[in-house]
PDB file of C-alpha atoms in Angstrom:
ATOM      1  CA  MET A  49       0.000   0.000   0.000  1.00 70.00           C
ATOM      2  CA  CYS A  50       0.993   3.636   0.110  1.00 84.00           C
ATOM      3  CA  GLY A  51      -0.180   6.086   2.757  1.00 92.00           C
ATOM      4  CA  ARG A  52       2.241   9.011   2.401  1.00 96.00           C
ATOM      5  CA  PHE A  53       4.713  10.114  -0.245  1.00 98.00           C
ATOM      6  CA  VAL A  54       7.229  12.811  -1.129  1.00 98.00           C
ATOM      7  CA  LEU A  55       7.778  15.071  -4.146  1.00 98.00           C
ATOM      8  CA  LYS A  56      10.778  17.292  -3.555  1.00 98.00           C
ATOM      9  CA  ALA A  57      12.178  17.941  -7.055  1.00 97.00           C
ATOM     10  CA  PRO A  58      11.749  21.441  -8.521  1.00 97.00           C
ATOM     11  CA  PRO A  59       8.904  21.984 -11.034  1.00 97.00           C
ATOM     12  CA  GLU A  60      11.310  22.495 -13.947  1.00 97.00           C
ATOM     13  CA  GLU A  61      12.927  19.094 -13.363  1.00 97.00           C
ATOM     14  CA  ILE A  62       9.568  17.334 -13.125  1.00 98.00           C
ATOM     15  CA  LYS A  63       8.309  18.984 -16.299  1.00 98.00           C
ATOM     16  CA  ALA A  64      11.463  17.953 -18.190  1.00 97.00           C
ATOM     17  CA  LEU A  65      11.059  14.342 -17.030  1.00 97.00           C
ATOM     18  CA  PHE A  66       7.326  14.014 -17.677  1.00 98.00           C
ATOM     19  CA  GLN A  67       7.166  16.270 -20.738  1.00 97.00           C
ATOM     20  CA  TYR A  68       3.802  17.914 -20.113  1.00 98.00           C
ATOM     21  CA  THR A  69       2.821  21.199 -21.764  1.00 97.00           C
ATOM     22  CA  ASP A  70       1.814  23.100 -18.623  1.00 97.00           C
ATOM     23  CA  ASP A  71       4.026  25.250 -16.380  1.00 96.00           C
ATOM     24  CA  PRO A  72       2.811  24.633 -12.835  1.00 96.00           C
ATOM     25  CA  VAL A  73       4.714  26.167  -9.934  1.00 94.00           C
ATOM     26  CA  PHE A  74       4.635  24.340  -6.610  1.00 94.00           C
ATOM     27  CA  PRO A  75       6.834  23.831  -3.533  1.00 96.00           C
ATOM     28  CA  ALA A  76       8.603  20.690  -2.411  1.00 97.00           C
ATOM     29  CA  ARG A  77       6.344  18.484  -0.280  1.00 98.00           C
ATOM     30  CA  TYR A  78       7.645  15.928   2.202  1.00 98.00           C
ATOM     31  CA  ASN A  79       4.500  14.449   3.732  1.00 98.00           C
ATOM     32  CA  ILE A  80       1.721  14.189   1.157  1.00 98.00           C
ATOM     33  CA  ALA A  81      -1.311  12.450   2.674  1.00 97.00           C
ATOM     34  CA  PRO A  82      -4.693  11.108   1.516  1.00 96.00           C
ATOM     35  CA  THR A  83      -7.407  13.706   0.798  1.00 95.00           C
ATOM     36  CA  GLN A  84      -4.744  16.259  -0.160  1.00 96.00           C
ATOM     37  CA  PRO A  85      -4.257  17.462  -3.760  1.00 96.00           C
ATOM     38  CA  VAL A  86      -1.510  15.713  -5.707  1.00 97.00           C
ATOM     39  CA  GLY A  87       0.009  16.384  -9.095  1.00 98.00           C
ATOM     40  CA  ILE A  88      -0.846  13.916 -11.845  1.00 98.00           C
ATOM     41  CA  VAL A  89       0.149  13.643 -15.503  1.00 98.00           C
ATOM     42  CA  ARG A  90      -2.454  12.474 -18.014  1.00 98.00           C
ATOM     43  CA  GLN A  91      -2.862  12.502 -21.763  1.00 97.00           C
ATOM     44  CA  GLU A  92      -5.349  14.816 -23.450  1.00 94.00           C
ATOM     45  CA  SER A  93      -5.613  15.174 -27.236  1.00 90.00           C
ATOM     46  CA  ARG A  94      -2.275  13.377 -27.634  1.00 90.00           C
ATOM     47  CA  GLN A  95      -0.554  15.814 -25.293  1.00 96.00           C
ATOM     48  CA  ARG A  96       0.645  15.267 -21.759  1.00 98.00           C
ATOM     49  CA  ARG A  97      -0.999  17.623 -19.291  1.00 98.00           C
ATOM     50  CA  PHE A  98      -0.342  18.337 -15.618  1.00 98.00           C
ATOM     51  CA  ALA A  99      -3.373  18.462 -13.327  1.00 97.00           C
ATOM     52  CA  LEU A 100      -4.309  18.370  -9.669  1.00 97.00           C
ATOM     53  CA  ALA A 101      -6.467  15.608  -8.231  1.00 97.00           C
ATOM     54  CA  ARG A 102      -7.513  14.791  -4.698  1.00 97.00           C
ATOM     55  CA  TRP A 103      -5.828  11.667  -3.394  1.00 97.00           C
ATOM     56  CA  GLY A 104      -8.688   9.266  -2.777  1.00 97.00           C
ATOM     57  CA  LEU A 105     -10.595   8.132  -5.845  1.00 96.00           C
ATOM     58  CA  VAL A 106     -14.319   8.832  -6.127  1.00 95.00           C
ATOM     59  CA  PRO A 107     -15.953   6.962  -9.059  1.00 94.00           C
ATOM     60  CA  SER A 108     -18.256   9.019 -11.263  1.00 92.00           C
ATOM     61  CA  TRP A 109     -21.297   6.937 -10.254  1.00 92.00           C
ATOM     62  CA  VAL A 110     -21.106   7.824  -6.548  1.00 91.00           C
ATOM     63  CA  LYS A 111     -24.294   9.574  -5.402  1.00 88.00           C
ATOM     64  CA  ASP A 112     -23.208  11.089  -2.093  1.00 83.00           C
ATOM     65  CA  LEU A 113     -19.563  11.939  -1.486  1.00 82.00           C
ATOM     66  CA  GLN A 114     -20.066  11.926   2.284  1.00 82.00           C
ATOM     67  CA  ASP A 115     -21.265   8.309   2.257  1.00 83.00           C
ATOM     68  CA  PHE A 116     -18.404   6.950   0.151  1.00 87.00           C
ATOM     69  CA  THR A 117     -15.056   5.762   1.498  1.00 88.00           C
ATOM     70  CA  LEU A 118     -12.167   7.313  -0.379  1.00 85.00           C
ATOM     71  CA  LEU A 119     -10.096   4.772  -2.294  1.00 95.00           C
ATOM     72  CA  THR A 120      -6.481   5.799  -1.868  1.00 97.00           C
ATOM     73  CA  ASN A 121      -5.000   2.560  -3.247  1.00 97.00           C
ATOM     74  CA  ALA A 122      -6.163   0.043  -5.855  1.00 97.00           C
ATOM     75  CA  ARG A 123      -4.892  -3.525  -6.102  1.00 97.00           C
ATOM     76  CA  SER A 124      -3.470  -3.938  -9.605  1.00 97.00           C
ATOM     77  CA  GLU A 125      -4.336  -7.647  -9.649  1.00 96.00           C
ATOM     78  CA  THR A 126      -8.076  -6.970  -9.361  1.00 96.00           C
ATOM     79  CA  ALA A 127      -8.556  -3.388 -10.623  1.00 96.00           C
ATOM     80  CA  LEU A 128     -10.060  -4.543 -13.924  1.00 95.00           C
ATOM     81  CA  ALA A 129     -12.714  -6.572 -12.118  1.00 95.00           C
ATOM     82  CA  LYS A 130     -13.716  -3.964  -9.543  1.00 95.00           C
ATOM     83  CA  PRO A 131     -16.559  -1.556 -10.419  1.00 95.00           C
ATOM     84  CA  SER A 132     -14.760   1.265  -8.603  1.00 95.00           C
ATOM     85  CA  PHE A 133     -11.672   1.013 -10.816  1.00 97.00           C
ATOM     86  CA  ARG A 134     -12.788  -0.676 -14.056  1.00 96.00           C
ATOM     87  CA  ASP A 135     -13.633   2.492 -15.991  1.00 97.00           C
ATOM     88  CA  SER A 136     -10.477   4.248 -14.835  1.00 97.00           C
ATOM     89  CA  MET A 137      -8.312   1.325 -15.980  1.00 98.00           C
ATOM     90  CA  LYS A 138      -9.923   1.635 -19.399  1.00 97.00           C
ATOM     91  CA  HIS A 139     -10.156   5.393 -19.828  1.00 97.00           C
ATOM     92  CA  PHE A 140      -8.427   7.352 -17.060  1.00 98.00           C
ATOM     93  CA  ARG A 141      -4.865   6.197 -16.436  1.00 98.00           C
ATOM     94  CA  CYS A 142      -2.248   8.659 -15.202  1.00 98.00           C
ATOM     95  CA  LEU A 143       1.257   9.044 -13.824  1.00 98.00           C
ATOM     96  CA  ILE A 144       1.976  10.395 -10.345  1.00 98.00           C
ATOM     97  CA  PRO A 145       5.431  12.029  -9.966  1.00 98.00           C
ATOM     98  CA  VAL A 146       7.110  10.862  -6.753  1.00 98.00           C
ATOM     99  CA  SER A 147      10.512  11.249  -5.087  1.00 98.00           C
ATOM    100  CA  GLY A 148       9.865   8.542  -2.467  1.00 98.00           C
ATOM    101  CA  PHE A 149       7.265   7.224  -0.053  1.00 98.00           C
ATOM    102  CA  TYR A 150       6.830   6.133   3.552  1.00 98.00           C
ATOM    103  CA  GLU A 151       5.874   2.764   4.962  1.00 97.00           C
ATOM    104  CA  TRP A 152       5.571   1.537   8.552  1.00 96.00           C
ATOM    105  CA  LYS A 153       6.986  -1.650  10.072  1.00 94.00           C
ATOM    106  CA  ARG A 154       6.024  -3.073  13.456  1.00 89.00           C
ATOM    107  CA  GLU A 155       9.198  -3.347  15.550  1.00 82.00           C
ATOM    108  CA  ASP A 156       9.482  -3.853  19.320  1.00 81.00           C
ATOM    109  CA  GLY A 157       5.819  -3.107  19.838  1.00 84.00           C
ATOM    110  CA  HIS A 158       5.895   0.124  17.809  1.00 87.00           C
ATOM    111  CA  LYS A 159       5.398   1.033  14.184  1.00 92.00           C
ATOM    112  CA  THR A 160       8.674   2.355  12.788  1.00 94.00           C
ATOM    113  CA  PRO A 161       8.356   4.638   9.741  1.00 96.00           C
ATOM    114  CA  TYR A 162      10.733   4.118   6.830  1.00 97.00           C
ATOM    115  CA  TYR A 163      11.456   6.397   3.921  1.00 98.00           C
ATOM    116  CA  ILE A 164      11.704   4.374   0.692  1.00 98.00           C
ATOM    117  CA  TYR A 165      13.265   5.986  -2.358  1.00 98.00           C
ATOM    118  CA  PRO A 166      14.828   5.047  -5.731  1.00 98.00           C
ATOM    119  CA  ARG A 167      18.362   3.797  -5.168  1.00 96.00           C
ATOM    120  CA  GLN A 168      19.571   5.862  -8.127  1.00 94.00           C
ATOM    121  CA  GLY A 169      17.741   8.964  -6.913  1.00 95.00           C
ATOM    122  CA  GLY A 170      15.547  11.261  -8.946  1.00 96.00           C
ATOM    123  CA  VAL A 171      11.811  11.224  -9.601  1.00 98.00           C
ATOM    124  CA  ILE A 172       9.793   8.148 -10.540  1.00 98.00           C
ATOM    125  CA  ALA A 173       6.190   7.636 -11.644  1.00 98.00           C
ATOM    126  CA  PHE A 174       3.573   5.736  -9.673  1.00 98.00           C
ATOM    127  CA  ALA A 175       0.788   4.173 -11.713  1.00 98.00           C
ATOM    128  CA  GLY A 176      -2.399   6.111 -11.042  1.00 98.00           C
ATOM    129  CA  LEU A 177      -6.095   5.875 -11.854  1.00 98.00           C
ATOM    130  CA  TRP A 178      -8.141   9.060 -11.875  1.00 98.00           C
ATOM    131  CA  SER A 179     -11.842   9.818 -12.083  1.00 97.00           C
ATOM    132  CA  ARG A 180     -14.087  12.862 -12.442  1.00 96.00           C
ATOM    133  CA  TRP A 181     -17.047  13.157 -10.085  1.00 93.00           C
ATOM    134  CA  MET A 182     -19.803  15.752 -10.340  1.00 87.00           C
ATOM    135  CA  ASN A 183     -22.251  16.787  -7.644  1.00 84.00           C
ATOM    136  CA  ALA A 184     -25.888  17.761  -8.122  1.00 81.00           C
ATOM    137  CA  GLU A 185     -24.941  21.426  -8.592  1.00 83.00           C
ATOM    138  CA  GLY A 186     -22.504  20.595 -11.405  1.00 83.00           C
ATOM    139  CA  SER A 187     -19.258  21.124  -9.482  1.00 87.00           C
ATOM    140  CA  GLU A 188     -16.524  18.734 -10.577  1.00 91.00           C
ATOM    141  CA  LEU A 189     -13.879  16.932  -8.535  1.00 94.00           C
ATOM    142  CA  ASP A 190     -10.957  15.049 -10.040  1.00 97.00           C
ATOM    143  CA  SER A 191      -9.582  12.338  -7.756  1.00 97.00           C
ATOM    144  CA  VAL A 192      -6.889   9.668  -7.986  1.00 98.00           C
ATOM    145  CA  ALA A 193      -5.807   6.328  -6.522  1.00 98.00           C
ATOM    146  CA  ILE A 194      -2.381   4.674  -6.554  1.00 98.00           C
ATOM    147  CA  LEU A 195      -2.151   1.163  -7.975  1.00 98.00           C
ATOM    148  CA  THR A 196      -0.305  -1.353  -5.789  1.00 98.00           C
ATOM    149  CA  ARG A 197       1.170  -4.823  -6.170  1.00 97.00           C
ATOM    150  CA  ALA A 198       3.130  -7.404  -4.192  1.00 96.00           C
ATOM    151  CA  ALA A 199       6.277  -5.851  -2.732  1.00 96.00           C
ATOM    152  CA  ASN A 200       9.755  -6.509  -4.074  1.00 96.00           C
ATOM    153  CA  GLY A 201      12.573  -7.708  -1.811  1.00 95.00           C
ATOM    154  CA  THR A 202      13.521  -4.360  -0.278  1.00 96.00           C
ATOM    155  CA  VAL A 203      10.005  -3.114   0.409  1.00 96.00           C
ATOM    156  CA  GLY A 204       8.864  -6.594   1.431  1.00 96.00           C
ATOM    157  CA  GLU A 205      11.050  -6.374   4.534  1.00 95.00           C
ATOM    158  CA  ILE A 206       8.678  -3.624   5.721  1.00 95.00           C
ATOM    159  CA  HIS A 207       5.296  -4.289   4.102  1.00 95.00           C
ATOM    160  CA  HIS A 208       3.857  -6.926   1.770  1.00 95.00           C
ATOM    161  CA  ARG A 209       2.455  -4.348  -0.707  1.00 96.00           C
ATOM    162  CA  MET A 210       4.037  -1.491  -2.645  1.00 97.00           C
ATOM    163  CA  PRO A 211       3.019   1.091  -5.269  1.00 98.00           C
ATOM    164  CA  CYS A 212       3.274   0.097  -8.931  1.00 98.00           C
ATOM    165  CA  VAL A 213       6.018   2.013 -10.723  1.00 98.00           C
ATOM    166  CA  ILE A 214       5.760   2.926 -14.403  1.00 98.00           C
ATOM    167  CA  LEU A 215       9.225   2.942 -15.934  1.00 97.00           C
ATOM    168  CA  PRO A 216      10.021   5.653 -18.528  1.00 97.00           C
ATOM    169  CA  ASP A 217       9.929   3.234 -21.477  1.00 97.00           C
ATOM    170  CA  ASP A 218       6.372   2.205 -20.529  1.00 98.00           C
ATOM    171  CA  SER A 219       4.930   5.641 -19.758  1.00 98.00           C
ATOM    172  CA  ASN A 220       3.557   6.411 -23.226  1.00 98.00           C
ATOM    173  CA  ARG A 221       1.723   3.106 -23.431  1.00 98.00           C
ATOM    174  CA  TRP A 222       0.312   3.497 -19.931  1.00 98.00           C
ATOM    175  CA  LEU A 223      -1.122   6.923 -20.752  1.00 98.00           C
ATOM    176  CA  ASP A 224      -2.438   5.975 -24.197  1.00 98.00           C
ATOM    177  CA  VAL A 225      -5.990   4.972 -23.291  1.00 97.00           C
ATOM    178  CA  GLN A 226      -7.086   5.330 -26.935  1.00 96.00           C
ATOM    179  CA  ASN A 227      -4.856   2.611 -28.354  1.00 97.00           C
ATOM    180  CA  VAL A 228      -3.745   0.522 -25.353  1.00 98.00           C
ATOM    181  CA  THR A 229      -6.493  -1.547 -23.763  1.00 97.00           C
ATOM    182  CA  ALA A 230      -6.868  -1.999 -20.040  1.00 97.00           C
ATOM    183  CA  LYS A 231      -5.738  -5.626 -20.322  1.00 97.00           C
ATOM    184  CA  GLU A 232      -2.624  -4.569 -22.209  1.00 98.00           C
ATOM    185  CA  ALA A 233      -1.972  -1.782 -19.707  1.00 98.00           C
ATOM    186  CA  ALA A 234      -2.244  -4.234 -16.812  1.00 97.00           C
ATOM    187  CA  LYS A 235       0.748  -6.109 -18.240  1.00 96.00           C
ATOM    188  CA  ILE A 236       2.849  -2.968 -17.778  1.00 97.00           C
ATOM    189  CA  LEU A 237       2.447  -3.269 -14.005  1.00 97.00           C
ATOM    190  CA  ARG A 238       5.393  -5.615 -13.684  1.00 92.00           C
ATOM    191  CA  PRO A 239       7.468  -6.342 -10.562  1.00 92.00           C
ATOM    192  CA  LEU A 240      10.607  -4.314  -9.910  1.00 94.00           C
ATOM    193  CA  GLN A 241      14.026  -5.746  -9.244  1.00 95.00           C
ATOM    194  CA  ASP A 242      14.792  -6.093  -5.537  1.00 95.00           C
ATOM    195  CA  ASP A 243      17.441  -3.351  -5.529  1.00 94.00           C
ATOM    196  CA  PHE A 244      15.327  -0.694  -7.270  1.00 97.00           C
ATOM    197  CA  PHE A 245      14.554   0.973  -3.912  1.00 98.00           C
ATOM    198  CA  ASP A 246      16.609   1.780  -0.859  1.00 97.00           C
ATOM    199  CA  LYS A 247      15.211   2.567   2.585  1.00 97.00           C
ATOM    200  CA  VAL A 248      16.082   4.301   5.852  1.00 97.00           C
ATOM    201  CA  PRO A 249      14.274   4.480   9.228  1.00 96.00           C
ATOM    202  CA  VAL A 250      13.007   7.999   9.854  1.00 97.00           C
ATOM    203  CA  SER A 251      11.486  10.120  12.592  1.00 96.00           C
ATOM    204  CA  THR A 252       7.999   9.402  13.911  1.00 95.00           C
ATOM    205  CA  ARG A 253       7.297  13.074  13.207  1.00 96.00           C
ATOM    206  CA  VAL A 254       6.077  11.847   9.815  1.00 97.00           C
ATOM    207  CA  ASN A 255       3.093  10.314  11.607  1.00 95.00           C
ATOM    208  CA  ARG A 256       1.563  13.789  11.891  1.00 96.00           C
ATOM    209  CA  VAL A 257       0.591  15.338   8.601  1.00 96.00           C
ATOM    210  CA  ILE A 258       1.235  18.870   9.912  1.00 97.00           C
ATOM    211  CA  HIS A 259       4.967  18.128   9.677  1.00 97.00           C
ATOM    212  CA  ASP A 260       6.291  18.780   6.172  1.00 98.00           C
ATOM    213  CA  ASP A 261      10.021  19.414   5.980  1.00 98.00           C
ATOM    214  CA  PRO A 262      13.215  17.808   4.569  1.00 98.00           C
ATOM    215  CA  GLU A 263      14.185  16.323   7.940  1.00 97.00           C
ATOM    216  CA  LEU A 264      11.341  13.796   7.614  1.00 98.00           C
ATOM    217  CA  THR A 265      13.338  11.877   4.984  1.00 98.00           C
ATOM    218  CA  GLU A 266      16.590  11.794   6.969  1.00 97.00           C
ATOM    219  CA  LYS A 267      17.783   8.643   8.714  1.00 96.00           C
ATOM    220  CA  VAL A 268      17.089   8.447  12.448  1.00 94.00           C
ATOM    221  CA  GLU A 269      18.822   5.840  14.586  1.00 83.00           C
ATOM    222  CA  PRO A 270      16.525   3.793  16.872  1.00 69.00           C
ATOM    223  CA  ALA A 271      18.090   5.233  20.014  1.00 50.00           C
ATOM    224  CA  HIS A 272      17.019   8.738  18.928  1.00 55.00           C
ATOM    225  CA  ARG A 273      13.515   7.871  17.789  1.00 59.00           C
ATOM    226  CA  GLU A 274      10.595   8.978  19.933  1.00 63.00           C
ATOM    227  CA  PHE A 275       7.443   6.895  20.003  1.00 55.00           C
ATOM    228  CA  PRO A 276       4.151   8.421  21.114  1.00 55.00           C
ATOM    229  CA  LYS A 277       2.221   7.078  24.047  1.00 56.00           C
ATOM    230  CA  LYS A 278      -0.471   4.604  23.124  1.00 52.00           C
ATOM    231  CA  LYS A 279      -3.650   6.318  22.079  1.00 50.00           C
ATOM    232  CA  ARG A 280      -6.206   6.195  19.336  1.00 48.00           C
ATOM    233  CA  VAL A 281      -4.503   7.640  16.250  1.00 43.00           C
ATOM    234  CA  GLN A 282      -6.444   8.800  13.250  1.00 45.00           C
ATOM    235  CA  HIS A 283      -5.811   6.609  10.201  1.00 43.00           C
ATOM    236  CA  PRO A 284      -3.706   8.298   7.477  1.00 41.00           C
ATOM    237  CA  ASP A 285      -6.606   7.870   5.028  1.00 40.00           C
ATOM    238  CA  GLN A 286      -8.777  10.051   7.273  1.00 38.00           C
ATOM    239  CA  ILE A 287      -6.476  13.021   7.709  1.00 34.00           C
ATOM    240  CA  GLY A 288      -5.215  15.733   5.418  1.00 37.00           C
ATOM    241  CA  GLY A 289      -6.312  18.949   3.806  1.00 36.00           C
ATOM    242  CA  GLY A 290      -9.775  20.279   3.291  1.00 36.00           C
ATOM    243  CA  GLY A 291     -10.071  19.003  -0.268  1.00 37.00           C
ATOM    244  CA  GLN A 292      -9.212  22.264  -2.038  1.00 37.00           C
ATOM    245  CA  LEU A 293      -6.882  21.606  -4.938  1.00 46.00           C
ATOM    246  CA  ASP A 294      -3.989  23.801  -3.881  1.00 43.00           C
ATOM    247  CA  LEU A 295      -0.426  22.523  -3.575  1.00 42.00           C
ATOM    248  CA  PHE A 296       0.526  25.218  -1.039  1.00 34.00           C
TER     249      PHE A 296
END
């Protein structure tokens, strides 16, 4: 799964890598959480475009947004068979630029956060599914979910699931919903080699979404890590911004 991620590269670098036509300006973000706006890249009229979408997919057929559980992740193995994701697999595939992500491992009675990032550095693309929902008044909301699969060797030491990564050579086919069928696109969601990612234990400050700074991705030795007292903690999928699509 994926509950938090990081995008710290400057906008110019991300645009050069993903080759979209827009010129968005946004700050580095070190603790992106569900319900917050995230940058996505999708194809429109044979051009790549940058857009904002709320993290937590809402299918177009949902009647009441308040009664629907946001879908932050989608299992790649079953996305084609699930009503919530089937249309998006066919018609609304996207890329999500990412510098790294966080995952938690239970150790010594506590959940230790780890920052997981590409061993070679830089920005990678998560496989995303987006959807456009409209309320009774005609207001539209674009939303997105991250596709996941069984973890590779490195991530598997922490969690049994991981986000699907779209490699650069596969990105055009993934985005081409006109000529690449959902079944063909599903074959792009291949496993990664075990050494694709590296990982470091990080501060439990990442547990609180109000913290958003470079120190969250820095290695913290166990002796210097502070664990909170046991209490009921809000699930990452239930915390975040107010839903306004603003990266600041």
